[in-house]
PDB file of C-alpha atoms in Angstrom:
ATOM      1  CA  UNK E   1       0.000   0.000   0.000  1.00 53.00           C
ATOM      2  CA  UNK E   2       1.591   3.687  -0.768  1.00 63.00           C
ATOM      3  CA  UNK E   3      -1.246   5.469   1.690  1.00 68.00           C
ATOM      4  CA  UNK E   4      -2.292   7.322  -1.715  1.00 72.00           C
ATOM      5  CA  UNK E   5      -6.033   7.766  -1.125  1.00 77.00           C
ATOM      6  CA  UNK E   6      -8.443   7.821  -4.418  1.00 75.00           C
ATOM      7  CA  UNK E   7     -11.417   9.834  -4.919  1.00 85.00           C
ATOM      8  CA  UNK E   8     -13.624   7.857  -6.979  1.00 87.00           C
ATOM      9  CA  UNK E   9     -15.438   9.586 -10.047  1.00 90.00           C
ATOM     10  CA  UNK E  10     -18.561   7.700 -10.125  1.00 88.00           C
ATOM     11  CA  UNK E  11     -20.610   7.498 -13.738  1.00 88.00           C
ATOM     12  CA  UNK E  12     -23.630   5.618 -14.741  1.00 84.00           C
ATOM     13  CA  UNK E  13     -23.410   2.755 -16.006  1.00 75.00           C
ATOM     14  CA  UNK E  14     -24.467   1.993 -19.627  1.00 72.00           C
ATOM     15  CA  UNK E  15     -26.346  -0.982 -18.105  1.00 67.00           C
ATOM     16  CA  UNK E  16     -28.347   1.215 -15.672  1.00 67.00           C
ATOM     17  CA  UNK E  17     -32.297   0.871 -16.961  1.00 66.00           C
ATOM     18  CA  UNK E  18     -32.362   5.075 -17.094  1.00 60.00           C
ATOM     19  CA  UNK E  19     -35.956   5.671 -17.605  1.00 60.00           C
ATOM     20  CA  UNK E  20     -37.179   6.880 -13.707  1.00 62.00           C
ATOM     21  CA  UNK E  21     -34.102   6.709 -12.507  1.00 56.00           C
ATOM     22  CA  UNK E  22     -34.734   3.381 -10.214  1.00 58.00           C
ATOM     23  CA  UNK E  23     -32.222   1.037 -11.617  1.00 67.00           C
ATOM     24  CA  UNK E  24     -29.060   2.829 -11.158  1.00 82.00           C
ATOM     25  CA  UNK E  25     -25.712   1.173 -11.266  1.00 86.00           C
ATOM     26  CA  UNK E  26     -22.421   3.317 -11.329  1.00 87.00           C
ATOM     27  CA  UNK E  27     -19.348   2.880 -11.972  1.00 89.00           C
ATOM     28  CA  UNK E  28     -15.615   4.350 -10.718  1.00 92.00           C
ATOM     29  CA  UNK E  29     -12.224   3.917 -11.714  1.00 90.00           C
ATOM     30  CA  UNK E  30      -9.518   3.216  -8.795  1.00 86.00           C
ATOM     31  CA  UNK E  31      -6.332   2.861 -10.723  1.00 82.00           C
ATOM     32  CA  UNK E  32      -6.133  -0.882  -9.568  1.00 85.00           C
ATOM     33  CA  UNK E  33      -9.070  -1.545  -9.239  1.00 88.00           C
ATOM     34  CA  UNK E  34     -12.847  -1.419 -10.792  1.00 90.00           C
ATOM     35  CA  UNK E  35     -15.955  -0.539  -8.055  1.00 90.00           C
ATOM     36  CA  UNK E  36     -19.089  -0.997  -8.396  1.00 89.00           C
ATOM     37  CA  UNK E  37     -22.611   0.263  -6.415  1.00 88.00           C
ATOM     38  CA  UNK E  38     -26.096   0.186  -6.860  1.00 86.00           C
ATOM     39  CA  UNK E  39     -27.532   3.430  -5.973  1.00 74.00           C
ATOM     40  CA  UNK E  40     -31.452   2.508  -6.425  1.00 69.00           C
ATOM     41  CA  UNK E  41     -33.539   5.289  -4.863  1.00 56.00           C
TER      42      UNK E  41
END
């Protein structure tokens, strides 16, 4: 670990259903790594 802390940049997914804005998946970047939430409302 270098103690670097990441901001994620979250972005919806292309997956995400759009339409209401119930199905929401997003996306971030974390240099090694890919995460992933669900963000539903």
């Amino acid at each position: 670990m270098t103690g670097r802390t990441v901001t994620p940049q979250w972005q919806k997914s292309s997956y995400s259903g759009g339409g209401e804005g119930n199905d929401c998946v997003e996306i971030a970047n974390l240099h090694s790594h890919i995460a992933v939430r669900d963000s539903k409302a």
